[in-house]
Amino acid sequence: MTNTELNTHQTTSTTPDTVLVTSGTGKTGHRVVERLTALGVPVRSGSRSGEVRFDWADESTWGPALAGADAAYVTYFPDLAAPGAVEAMRTFGELAGRHGVRRLVLLSGRGEPAAVLAEDALRESGADLTVVRAAFFAQNFSEGAMTEGVLAGEIPFPAGDTAEPWVDADDLADVVVKALTEDGHTGLIHELTGPQLLTLADVAAALSAATGRPVRYVPMSGAEYAGLLERYGLPQGEARWLAELFTTLLDGHNSSTTDGVKRVLGREPKAFADFARDAAAAGDWQG
């Protein structure tokens, strides 16, 4: 069953008793927590230092966080394509099964073959699994690593002139909540993008218009970007891995849009220019 078959199924509400959000303070996790809470769904918001401890680097925290939950939104750090992700998904899935967690929604990357292996490992748990494969988030420019670049007026990145369908994290969170609280999503892969393709030069122009300050894209090679990350303090191995991942994802094979958001939510996804306007109005770039 694929994403395109969703509208042929009647979706009914099967609100879970308790949902674990593995990264409840993350870019998408906190949005899912807020939405579930507004719906009256009990949430266990996992984090490395919060009340519900959850740390992908500390397997001893996984079981206690899963205890008492019957559904989970799974976001793996640093990336589902990272070394060790397959083993982590297999172990997490086994633990989820032992604790009676019946529904899993997994955040995955779009066009990442290594991430598909991790998806398959989690699927082995036998739980009702929904996979959400996302394009790059628009919020990377307002809440993520690229925020400082926007404030400084320069966005250095190894993307060349490749166009990407930047997706809004709020749209993604809405899809995740639907998958957690409604029937009809089990076994589906929802591939989510924004409504249009934009190069980083296009993104910079939209950010300039929204912020009222000049922002320009600075293209660089993967090796140059790895060196930049090292100067920011990342270990050499991690910096090189991230640079290689970004270079691979932005080689053009993801330069297409999907109707995943509309199929699940019944509306068009948010455009990048609208995201930038709203983020500027909210004061996200007043630093």
PDB file of C-alpha atoms in Angstrom:
ATOM      1  CA  MET A   1       0.000   0.000   0.000  1.00  0.00           C
ATOM      2  CA  THR A   2       1.359   3.426  -0.908  1.00  0.00           C
ATOM      3  CA  ASN A   3       0.632   7.036  -0.113  1.00  0.00           C
ATOM      4  CA  THR A   4      -1.479   7.378  -3.233  1.00  0.00           C
ATOM      5  CA  GLU A   5      -4.038   4.902  -1.888  1.00  0.00           C
ATOM      6  CA  LEU A   6      -4.864   6.837   1.267  1.00  0.00           C
ATOM      7  CA  ASN A   7      -7.956   8.597  -0.019  1.00  0.00           C
ATOM      8  CA  THR A   8      -9.637   5.294  -0.890  1.00  0.00           C
ATOM      9  CA  HIS A   9      -9.812   4.416   2.831  1.00  0.00           C
ATOM     10  CA  GLN A  10     -12.164   5.783   5.425  1.00  0.00           C
ATOM     11  CA  THR A  11     -10.142   7.335   8.266  1.00  0.00           C
ATOM     12  CA  THR A  12     -11.613   7.048  11.731  1.00  0.00           C
ATOM     13  CA  SER A  13     -10.313   8.307  15.031  1.00  0.00           C
ATOM     14  CA  THR A  14      -8.540   5.761  17.206  1.00  0.00           C
ATOM     15  CA  THR A  15      -6.926   8.110  19.682  1.00  0.00           C
ATOM     16  CA  PRO A  16      -4.148   6.299  21.561  1.00  0.00           C
ATOM     17  CA  ASP A  17      -4.092   6.272  25.347  1.00  0.00           C
ATOM     18  CA  THR A  18      -0.533   7.644  25.589  1.00  0.00           C
ATOM     19  CA  VAL A  19       2.008   8.693  22.950  1.00  0.00           C
ATOM     20  CA  LEU A  20       5.778   8.737  23.428  1.00  0.00           C
ATOM     21  CA  VAL A  21       7.538  11.435  21.405  1.00  0.00           C
ATOM     22  CA  THR A  22      11.181  10.380  21.437  1.00  0.00           C
ATOM     23  CA  SER A  23      12.531  13.895  20.862  1.00  0.00           C
ATOM     24  CA  GLY A  24       9.847  16.032  22.424  1.00  0.00           C
ATOM     25  CA  THR A  25      11.898  19.222  22.295  1.00  0.00           C
ATOM     26  CA  GLY A  26      13.053  18.780  18.695  1.00  0.00           C
ATOM     27  CA  LYS A  27      12.036  20.736  15.623  1.00  0.00           C
ATOM     28  CA  THR A  28       9.119  18.457  14.777  1.00  0.00           C
ATOM     29  CA  GLY A  29       8.776  16.737  18.156  1.00  0.00           C
ATOM     30  CA  HIS A  30       7.696  19.810  20.115  1.00  0.00           C
ATOM     31  CA  ARG A  31       5.103  20.582  17.456  1.00  0.00           C
ATOM     32  CA  VAL A  32       3.672  17.075  17.693  1.00  0.00           C
ATOM     33  CA  VAL A  33       3.606  17.324  21.501  1.00  0.00           C
ATOM     34  CA  GLU A  34       1.711  20.628  21.322  1.00  0.00           C
ATOM     35  CA  ARG A  35      -0.858  19.267  18.874  1.00  0.00           C
ATOM     36  CA  LEU A  36      -1.482  16.038  20.755  1.00  0.00           C
ATOM     37  CA  THR A  37      -1.819  17.948  24.028  1.00  0.00           C
ATOM     38  CA  ALA A  38      -4.372  20.271  22.421  1.00  0.00           C
ATOM     39  CA  LEU A  39      -6.362  17.193  21.381  1.00  0.00           C
ATOM     40  CA  GLY A  40      -6.308  15.918  24.953  1.00  0.00           C
ATOM     41  CA  VAL A  41      -3.973  13.015  24.189  1.00  0.00           C
ATOM     42  CA  PRO A  42      -1.589  12.145  27.057  1.00  0.00           C
ATOM     43  CA  VAL A  43       1.988  12.635  25.845  1.00  0.00           C
ATOM     44  CA  ARG A  44       5.318  11.420  27.146  1.00  0.00           C
ATOM     45  CA  SER A  45       7.765  14.041  25.851  1.00  0.00           C
ATOM     46  CA  GLY A  46      11.168  12.413  25.742  1.00  0.00           C
ATOM     47  CA  SER A  47      14.442  14.327  25.996  1.00  0.00           C
ATOM     48  CA  ARG A  48      17.945  13.793  27.339  1.00  0.00           C
ATOM     49  CA  SER A  49      17.383  15.944  30.434  1.00  0.00           C
ATOM     50  CA  GLY A  50      13.606  16.141  30.870  1.00  0.00           C
ATOM     51  CA  GLU A  51      11.157  14.318  33.099  1.00  0.00           C
ATOM     52  CA  VAL A  52      10.877  11.478  30.565  1.00  0.00           C
ATOM     53  CA  ARG A  53      14.501  10.690  29.823  1.00  0.00           C
ATOM     54  CA  PHE A  54      15.196   9.513  26.284  1.00  0.00           C
ATOM     55  CA  ASP A  55      18.608   9.482  24.667  1.00  0.00           C
ATOM     56  CA  TRP A  56      19.452   7.590  21.495  1.00  0.00           C
ATOM     57  CA  ALA A  57      23.029   7.309  22.786  1.00  0.00           C
ATOM     58  CA  ASP A  58      21.846   5.613  26.007  1.00  0.00           C
ATOM     59  CA  GLU A  59      19.839   2.474  25.309  1.00  0.00           C
ATOM     60  CA  SER A  60      18.964   2.119  28.999  1.00  0.00           C
ATOM     61  CA  THR A  61      16.556   5.080  28.642  1.00  0.00           C
ATOM     62  CA  TRP A  62      14.492   3.533  25.855  1.00  0.00           C
ATOM     63  CA  GLY A  63      12.526   0.923  27.765  1.00  0.00           C
ATOM     64  CA  PRO A  64      11.433   3.158  30.667  1.00  0.00           C
ATOM     65  CA  ALA A  65      10.316   5.827  28.179  1.00  0.00           C
ATOM     66  CA  LEU A  66       8.249   3.275  26.252  1.00  0.00           C
ATOM     67  CA  ALA A  67       6.616   1.861  29.382  1.00  0.00           C
ATOM     68  CA  GLY A  68       2.971   2.924  29.527  1.00  0.00           C
ATOM     69  CA  ALA A  69       2.787   4.157  25.937  1.00  0.00           C
ATOM     70  CA  ASP A  70       0.767   2.498  23.195  1.00  0.00           C
ATOM     71  CA  ALA A  71       2.003   4.692  20.327  1.00  0.00           C
ATOM     72  CA  ALA A  72       5.222   6.554  19.543  1.00  0.00           C
ATOM     73  CA  TYR A  73       6.555   9.220  17.211  1.00  0.00           C
ATOM     74  CA  VAL A  74      10.118   8.165  16.443  1.00  0.00           C
ATOM     75  CA  THR A  75      12.753  10.696  15.354  1.00  0.00           C
ATOM     76  CA  TYR A  76      16.288   9.328  15.303  1.00  0.00           C
ATOM     77  CA  PHE A  77      19.309  11.522  16.013  1.00  0.00           C
ATOM     78  CA  PRO A  78      21.466  12.490  14.186  1.00  0.00           C
ATOM     79  CA  ASP A  79      19.834  11.037  11.041  1.00  0.00           C
ATOM     80  CA  LEU A  80      18.179   7.794  10.043  1.00  0.00           C
ATOM     81  CA  ALA A  81      20.940   7.307   7.452  1.00  0.00           C
ATOM     82  CA  ALA A  82      23.676   7.594  10.086  1.00  0.00           C
ATOM     83  CA  PRO A  83      25.892   4.643  11.080  1.00  0.00           C
ATOM     84  CA  GLY A  84      24.199   2.624  13.806  1.00  0.00           C
ATOM     85  CA  ALA A  85      20.653   3.662  12.889  1.00  0.00           C
ATOM     86  CA  VAL A  86      19.644   0.232  11.566  1.00  0.00           C
ATOM     87  CA  GLU A  87      20.711  -1.505  14.778  1.00  0.00           C
ATOM     88  CA  ALA A  88      19.040   1.194  16.882  1.00  0.00           C
ATOM     89  CA  MET A  89      15.733   0.850  15.014  1.00  0.00           C
ATOM     90  CA  ARG A  90      15.770  -2.922  15.340  1.00  0.00           C
ATOM     91  CA  THR A  91      16.419  -2.772  19.088  1.00  0.00           C
ATOM     92  CA  PHE A  92      13.905   0.030  19.646  1.00  0.00           C
ATOM     93  CA  GLY A  93      11.270  -1.897  17.716  1.00  0.00           C
ATOM     94  CA  GLU A  94      11.840  -5.012  19.799  1.00  0.00           C
ATOM     95  CA  LEU A  95      11.503  -2.985  23.009  1.00  0.00           C
ATOM     96  CA  ALA A  96       8.364  -1.286  21.720  1.00  0.00           C
ATOM     97  CA  GLY A  97       6.820  -4.672  21.020  1.00  0.00           C
ATOM     98  CA  ARG A  98       7.642  -5.945  24.495  1.00  0.00           C
ATOM     99  CA  HIS A  99       5.982  -2.882  26.045  1.00  0.00           C
ATOM    100  CA  GLY A 100       2.827  -3.249  23.971  1.00  0.00           C
ATOM    101  CA  VAL A 101       3.347  -0.186  21.775  1.00  0.00           C
ATOM    102  CA  ARG A 102       0.996  -0.914  18.885  1.00  0.00           C
ATOM    103  CA  ARG A 103       1.518   2.100  16.594  1.00  0.00           C
ATOM    104  CA  LEU A 104       4.742   3.752  15.421  1.00  0.00           C
ATOM    105  CA  VAL A 105       5.198   6.799  13.209  1.00  0.00           C
ATOM    106  CA  LEU A 106       8.773   7.185  11.968  1.00  0.00           C
ATOM    107  CA  LEU A 107      10.352  10.349  10.589  1.00  0.00           C
ATOM    108  CA  SER A 108      12.640   9.479   7.700  1.00  0.00           C
ATOM    109  CA  GLY A 109      14.588  11.306   5.023  1.00  0.00           C
ATOM    110  CA  ARG A 110      13.466  11.635   1.447  1.00  0.00           C
ATOM    111  CA  GLY A 111      15.702   9.943  -1.093  1.00  0.00           C
ATOM    112  CA  GLU A 112      18.026   8.341   1.490  1.00  0.00           C
ATOM    113  CA  PRO A 113      18.707   4.658   0.638  1.00  0.00           C
ATOM    114  CA  ALA A 114      20.470   4.092   3.969  1.00  0.00           C
ATOM    115  CA  ALA A 115      17.410   5.433   5.805  1.00  0.00           C
ATOM    116  CA  VAL A 116      15.219   2.867   4.035  1.00  0.00           C
ATOM    117  CA  LEU A 117      17.287   0.105   5.659  1.00  0.00           C
ATOM    118  CA  ALA A 118      16.547   1.638   9.069  1.00  0.00           C
ATOM    119  CA  GLU A 119      12.849   1.882   8.186  1.00  0.00           C
ATOM    120  CA  ASP A 120      12.853  -1.819   7.350  1.00  0.00           C
ATOM    121  CA  ALA A 121      14.566  -2.664  10.635  1.00  0.00           C
ATOM    122  CA  LEU A 122      11.840  -0.883  12.612  1.00  0.00           C
ATOM    123  CA  ARG A 123       9.152  -2.524  10.473  1.00  0.00           C
ATOM    124  CA  GLU A 124      10.417  -5.908  11.700  1.00  0.00           C
ATOM    125  CA  SER A 125       8.874  -5.111  15.101  1.00  0.00           C
ATOM    126  CA  GLY A 126       5.450  -5.975  13.706  1.00  0.00           C
ATOM    127  CA  ALA A 127       3.921  -2.745  15.021  1.00  0.00           C
ATOM    128  CA  ASP A 128       1.529  -0.683  12.907  1.00  0.00           C
ATOM    129  CA  LEU A 129       4.171   1.468  11.188  1.00  0.00           C
ATOM    130  CA  THR A 130       3.700   4.663   9.215  1.00  0.00           C
ATOM    131  CA  VAL A 131       6.792   6.222   7.611  1.00  0.00           C
ATOM    132  CA  VAL A 132       6.950   9.966   6.964  1.00  0.00           C
ATOM    133  CA  ARG A 133       9.724  10.826   4.496  1.00  0.00           C
ATOM    134  CA  ALA A 134      10.382  14.541   4.474  1.00  0.00           C
ATOM    135  CA  ALA A 135      12.213  17.037   2.323  1.00  0.00           C
ATOM    136  CA  PHE A 136      14.518  19.559   4.026  1.00  0.00           C
ATOM    137  CA  PHE A 137      12.637  21.682   6.576  1.00  0.00           C
ATOM    138  CA  ALA A 138      11.982  25.367   5.919  1.00  0.00           C
ATOM    139  CA  GLN A 139      12.513  25.863   9.663  1.00  0.00           C
ATOM    140  CA  ASN A 140      16.204  25.026   9.253  1.00  0.00           C
ATOM    141  CA  PHE A 141      16.526  28.728   8.476  1.00  0.00           C
ATOM    142  CA  SER A 142      14.655  29.948  11.558  1.00  0.00           C
ATOM    143  CA  GLU A 143      15.275  27.289  14.219  1.00  0.00           C
ATOM    144  CA  GLY A 144      18.208  25.281  12.934  1.00  0.00           C
ATOM    145  CA  ALA A 145      21.839  25.477  11.956  1.00  0.00           C
ATOM    146  CA  MET A 146      21.230  27.982   9.159  1.00  0.00           C
ATOM    147  CA  THR A 147      19.655  30.624  11.408  1.00  0.00           C
ATOM    148  CA  GLU A 148      23.008  32.259  12.159  1.00  0.00           C
ATOM    149  CA  GLY A 149      23.702  32.456   8.443  1.00  0.00           C
ATOM    150  CA  VAL A 150      20.441  34.311   7.854  1.00  0.00           C
ATOM    151  CA  LEU A 151      21.312  36.763  10.639  1.00  0.00           C
ATOM    152  CA  ALA A 152      24.819  37.202   9.225  1.00  0.00           C
ATOM    153  CA  GLY A 153      23.473  37.702   5.702  1.00  0.00           C
ATOM    154  CA  GLU A 154      25.208  34.675   4.192  1.00  0.00           C
ATOM    155  CA  ILE A 155      24.107  31.046   3.847  1.00  0.00           C
ATOM    156  CA  PRO A 156      27.065  28.779   3.065  1.00  0.00           C
ATOM    157  CA  PHE A 157      26.015  25.299   1.887  1.00  0.00           C
ATOM    158  CA  PRO A 158      27.084  22.605  -0.621  1.00  0.00           C
ATOM    159  CA  ALA A 159      23.947  22.690  -2.783  1.00  0.00           C
ATOM    160  CA  GLY A 160      25.094  24.332  -6.007  1.00  0.00           C
ATOM    161  CA  ASP A 161      22.058  25.323  -8.055  1.00  0.00           C
ATOM    162  CA  THR A 162      20.013  22.253  -7.083  1.00  0.00           C
ATOM    163  CA  ALA A 163      16.364  22.989  -6.341  1.00  0.00           C
ATOM    164  CA  GLU A 164      14.742  21.517  -3.198  1.00  0.00           C
ATOM    165  CA  PRO A 165      11.015  21.382  -2.249  1.00  0.00           C
ATOM    166  CA  TRP A 166      11.424  22.773   1.305  1.00  0.00           C
ATOM    167  CA  VAL A 167       8.649  21.484   3.573  1.00  0.00           C
ATOM    168  CA  ASP A 168       7.142  23.349   6.512  1.00  0.00           C
ATOM    169  CA  ALA A 169       7.597  21.571   9.857  1.00  0.00           C
ATOM    170  CA  ASP A 170       4.054  22.543  10.884  1.00  0.00           C
ATOM    171  CA  ASP A 171       2.652  20.671   7.883  1.00  0.00           C
ATOM    172  CA  LEU A 172       4.734  17.654   8.801  1.00  0.00           C
ATOM    173  CA  ALA A 173       3.569  17.745  12.426  1.00  0.00           C
ATOM    174  CA  ASP A 174      -0.056  17.854  11.284  1.00  0.00           C
ATOM    175  CA  VAL A 175       0.528  14.747   9.148  1.00  0.00           C
ATOM    176  CA  VAL A 176       2.251  12.923  12.021  1.00  0.00           C
ATOM    177  CA  VAL A 177      -0.650  13.640  14.388  1.00  0.00           C
ATOM    178  CA  LYS A 178      -3.131  12.316  11.822  1.00  0.00           C
ATOM    179  CA  ALA A 179      -1.079   9.128  11.494  1.00  0.00           C
ATOM    180  CA  LEU A 180      -0.958   8.732  15.272  1.00  0.00           C
ATOM    181  CA  THR A 181      -4.644   9.333  15.935  1.00  0.00           C
ATOM    182  CA  GLU A 182      -6.509   8.035  12.868  1.00  0.00           C
ATOM    183  CA  ASP A 183      -6.902   4.678  11.165  1.00  0.00           C
ATOM    184  CA  GLY A 184      -5.940   4.267   7.531  1.00  0.00           C
ATOM    185  CA  HIS A 185      -2.220   5.108   7.756  1.00  0.00           C
ATOM    186  CA  THR A 186      -0.718   1.766   8.756  1.00  0.00           C
ATOM    187  CA  GLY A 187       1.775   0.519   6.183  1.00  0.00           C
ATOM    188  CA  LEU A 188       1.810   3.808   4.298  1.00  0.00           C
ATOM    189  CA  ILE A 189       4.804   5.914   3.358  1.00  0.00           C
ATOM    190  CA  HIS A 190       3.881   9.601   3.314  1.00  0.00           C
ATOM    191  CA  GLU A 191       6.425  11.536   1.242  1.00  0.00           C
ATOM    192  CA  LEU A 192       6.143  15.203   2.166  1.00  0.00           C
ATOM    193  CA  THR A 193       7.416  18.260   0.316  1.00  0.00           C
ATOM    194  CA  GLY A 194       6.570  21.896  -0.031  1.00  0.00           C
ATOM    195  CA  PRO A 195       4.594  23.101  -3.064  1.00  0.00           C
ATOM    196  CA  GLN A 196       7.520  24.392  -5.132  1.00  0.00           C
ATOM    197  CA  LEU A 197      11.166  23.851  -5.984  1.00  0.00           C
ATOM    198  CA  LEU A 198      13.594  26.518  -4.803  1.00  0.00           C
ATOM    199  CA  THR A 199      17.347  26.770  -5.131  1.00  0.00           C
ATOM    200  CA  LEU A 200      19.244  28.209  -2.188  1.00  0.00           C
ATOM    201  CA  ALA A 201      19.622  31.397  -4.207  1.00  0.00           C
ATOM    202  CA  ASP A 202      15.805  31.508  -4.410  1.00  0.00           C
ATOM    203  CA  VAL A 203      15.604  30.832  -0.672  1.00  0.00           C
ATOM    204  CA  ALA A 204      18.022  33.667   0.052  1.00  0.00           C
ATOM    205  CA  ALA A 205      15.921  36.034  -2.044  1.00  0.00           C
ATOM    206  CA  ALA A 206      12.749  35.028  -0.163  1.00  0.00           C
ATOM    207  CA  LEU A 207      14.504  35.508   3.179  1.00  0.00           C
ATOM    208  CA  SER A 208      15.790  38.914   2.077  1.00  0.00           C
ATOM    209  CA  ALA A 209      12.270  39.992   1.166  1.00  0.00           C
ATOM    210  CA  ALA A 210      10.830  38.710   4.462  1.00  0.00           C
ATOM    211  CA  THR A 211      13.504  40.093   6.784  1.00  0.00           C
ATOM    212  CA  GLY A 212      14.188  43.355   4.990  1.00  0.00           C
ATOM    213  CA  ARG A 213      17.917  42.665   5.119  1.00  0.00           C
ATOM    214  CA  PRO A 214      20.201  41.269   2.414  1.00  0.00           C
ATOM    215  CA  VAL A 215      20.768  37.518   2.541  1.00  0.00           C
ATOM    216  CA  ARG A 216      22.872  35.738  -0.071  1.00  0.00           C
ATOM    217  CA  TYR A 217      23.691  32.129  -0.786  1.00  0.00           C
ATOM    218  CA  VAL A 218      27.373  31.166  -0.721  1.00  0.00           C
ATOM    219  CA  PRO A 219      27.891  27.908  -2.658  1.00  0.00           C
ATOM    220  CA  MET A 220      30.759  25.667  -1.632  1.00  0.00           C
ATOM    221  CA  SER A 221      32.035  22.145  -2.139  1.00  0.00           C
ATOM    222  CA  GLY A 222      31.368  19.324   0.270  1.00  0.00           C
ATOM    223  CA  ALA A 223      34.981  19.411   1.458  1.00  0.00           C
ATOM    224  CA  GLU A 224      34.789  23.155   2.076  1.00  0.00           C
ATOM    225  CA  TYR A 225      31.581  22.715   4.038  1.00  0.00           C
ATOM    226  CA  ALA A 226      33.111  19.939   6.141  1.00  0.00           C
ATOM    227  CA  GLY A 227      35.980  22.294   6.973  1.00  0.00           C
ATOM    228  CA  LEU A 228      33.485  24.978   7.970  1.00  0.00           C
ATOM    229  CA  LEU A 229      31.685  22.564  10.293  1.00  0.00           C
ATOM    230  CA  GLU A 230      34.987  21.586  11.877  1.00  0.00           C
ATOM    231  CA  ARG A 231      35.746  25.237  12.547  1.00  0.00           C
ATOM    232  CA  TYR A 232      32.359  25.423  14.301  1.00  0.00           C
ATOM    233  CA  GLY A 233      33.529  22.637  16.590  1.00  0.00           C
ATOM    234  CA  LEU A 234      32.188  19.416  15.043  1.00  0.00           C
ATOM    235  CA  PRO A 235      34.511  16.410  15.152  1.00  0.00           C
ATOM    236  CA  GLN A 236      36.178  15.753  11.819  1.00  0.00           C
ATOM    237  CA  GLY A 237      34.396  12.443  11.187  1.00  0.00           C
ATOM    238  CA  GLU A 238      30.948  13.868  11.901  1.00  0.00           C
ATOM    239  CA  ALA A 239      31.642  16.970   9.828  1.00  0.00           C
ATOM    240  CA  ARG A 240      32.726  14.929   6.820  1.00  0.00           C
ATOM    241  CA  TRP A 241      29.740  12.578   7.154  1.00  0.00           C
ATOM    242  CA  LEU A 242      27.257  15.467   7.298  1.00  0.00           C
ATOM    243  CA  ALA A 243      28.858  17.235   4.342  1.00  0.00           C
ATOM    244  CA  GLU A 244      28.731  14.030   2.298  1.00  0.00           C
ATOM    245  CA  LEU A 245      25.086  13.450   3.257  1.00  0.00           C
ATOM    246  CA  PHE A 246      24.031  16.972   2.267  1.00  0.00           C
ATOM    247  CA  THR A 247      25.980  16.797  -0.982  1.00  0.00           C
ATOM    248  CA  THR A 248      24.317  13.476  -1.852  1.00  0.00           C
ATOM    249  CA  LEU A 249      20.804  14.648  -0.971  1.00  0.00           C
ATOM    250  CA  LEU A 250      21.250  17.829  -2.999  1.00  0.00           C
ATOM    251  CA  ASP A 251      22.532  16.206  -6.185  1.00  0.00           C
ATOM    252  CA  GLY A 252      19.174  16.723  -7.940  1.00  0.00           C
ATOM    253  CA  HIS A 253      17.487  13.359  -7.316  1.00  0.00           C
ATOM    254  CA  ASN A 254      15.060  14.982  -4.854  1.00  0.00           C
ATOM    255  CA  SER A 255      14.189  17.890  -7.141  1.00  0.00           C
ATOM    256  CA  SER A 256      10.497  17.111  -7.420  1.00  0.00           C
ATOM    257  CA  THR A 257       7.373  17.852  -5.409  1.00  0.00           C
ATOM    258  CA  THR A 258       4.746  15.440  -4.091  1.00  0.00           C
ATOM    259  CA  ASP A 259       1.095  15.767  -3.089  1.00  0.00           C
ATOM    260  CA  GLY A 260       1.658  13.967   0.221  1.00  0.00           C
ATOM    261  CA  VAL A 261       0.576  16.885   2.416  1.00  0.00           C
ATOM    262  CA  LYS A 262      -2.609  17.459   0.440  1.00  0.00           C
ATOM    263  CA  ARG A 263      -3.535  13.778   0.413  1.00  0.00           C
ATOM    264  CA  VAL A 264      -3.337  13.530   4.188  1.00  0.00           C
ATOM    265  CA  LEU A 265      -4.533  16.989   5.253  1.00  0.00           C
ATOM    266  CA  GLY A 266      -6.816  17.949   2.394  1.00  0.00           C
ATOM    267  CA  ARG A 267      -5.023  21.252   1.808  1.00  0.00           C
ATOM    268  CA  GLU A 268      -1.971  22.540   0.002  1.00  0.00           C
ATOM    269  CA  PRO A 269       1.377  22.645   1.830  1.00  0.00           C
ATOM    270  CA  LYS A 270       2.695  25.977   3.022  1.00  0.00           C
ATOM    271  CA  ALA A 271       4.868  27.886   0.559  1.00  0.00           C
ATOM    272  CA  PHE A 272       8.375  28.902   1.591  1.00  0.00           C
ATOM    273  CA  ALA A 273       7.649  32.603   1.091  1.00  0.00           C
ATOM    274  CA  ASP A 274       4.696  32.319   3.493  1.00  0.00           C
ATOM    275  CA  PHE A 275       6.873  30.524   6.035  1.00  0.00           C
ATOM    276  CA  ALA A 276       9.508  33.271   5.773  1.00  0.00           C
ATOM    277  CA  ARG A 277       6.914  36.032   6.143  1.00  0.00           C
ATOM    278  CA  ASP A 278       5.354  34.420   9.205  1.00  0.00           C
ATOM    279  CA  ALA A 279       8.713  33.667  10.828  1.00  0.00           C
ATOM    280  CA  ALA A 280       9.812  37.259  10.347  1.00  0.00           C
ATOM    281  CA  ALA A 281       6.556  38.526  11.832  1.00  0.00           C
ATOM    282  CA  ALA A 282       7.097  36.234  14.839  1.00  0.00           C
ATOM    283  CA  GLY A 283      10.525  37.780  15.409  1.00  0.00           C
ATOM    284  CA  ASP A 284      12.554  34.698  14.581  1.00  0.00           C
ATOM    285  CA  TRP A 285      15.358  36.786  13.034  1.00  0.00           C
ATOM    286  CA  GLN A 286      15.557  39.655  15.461  1.00  0.00           C
ATOM    287  CA  GLY A 287      18.832  38.413  17.000  1.00  0.00           C
TER     288      GLY A 287
END
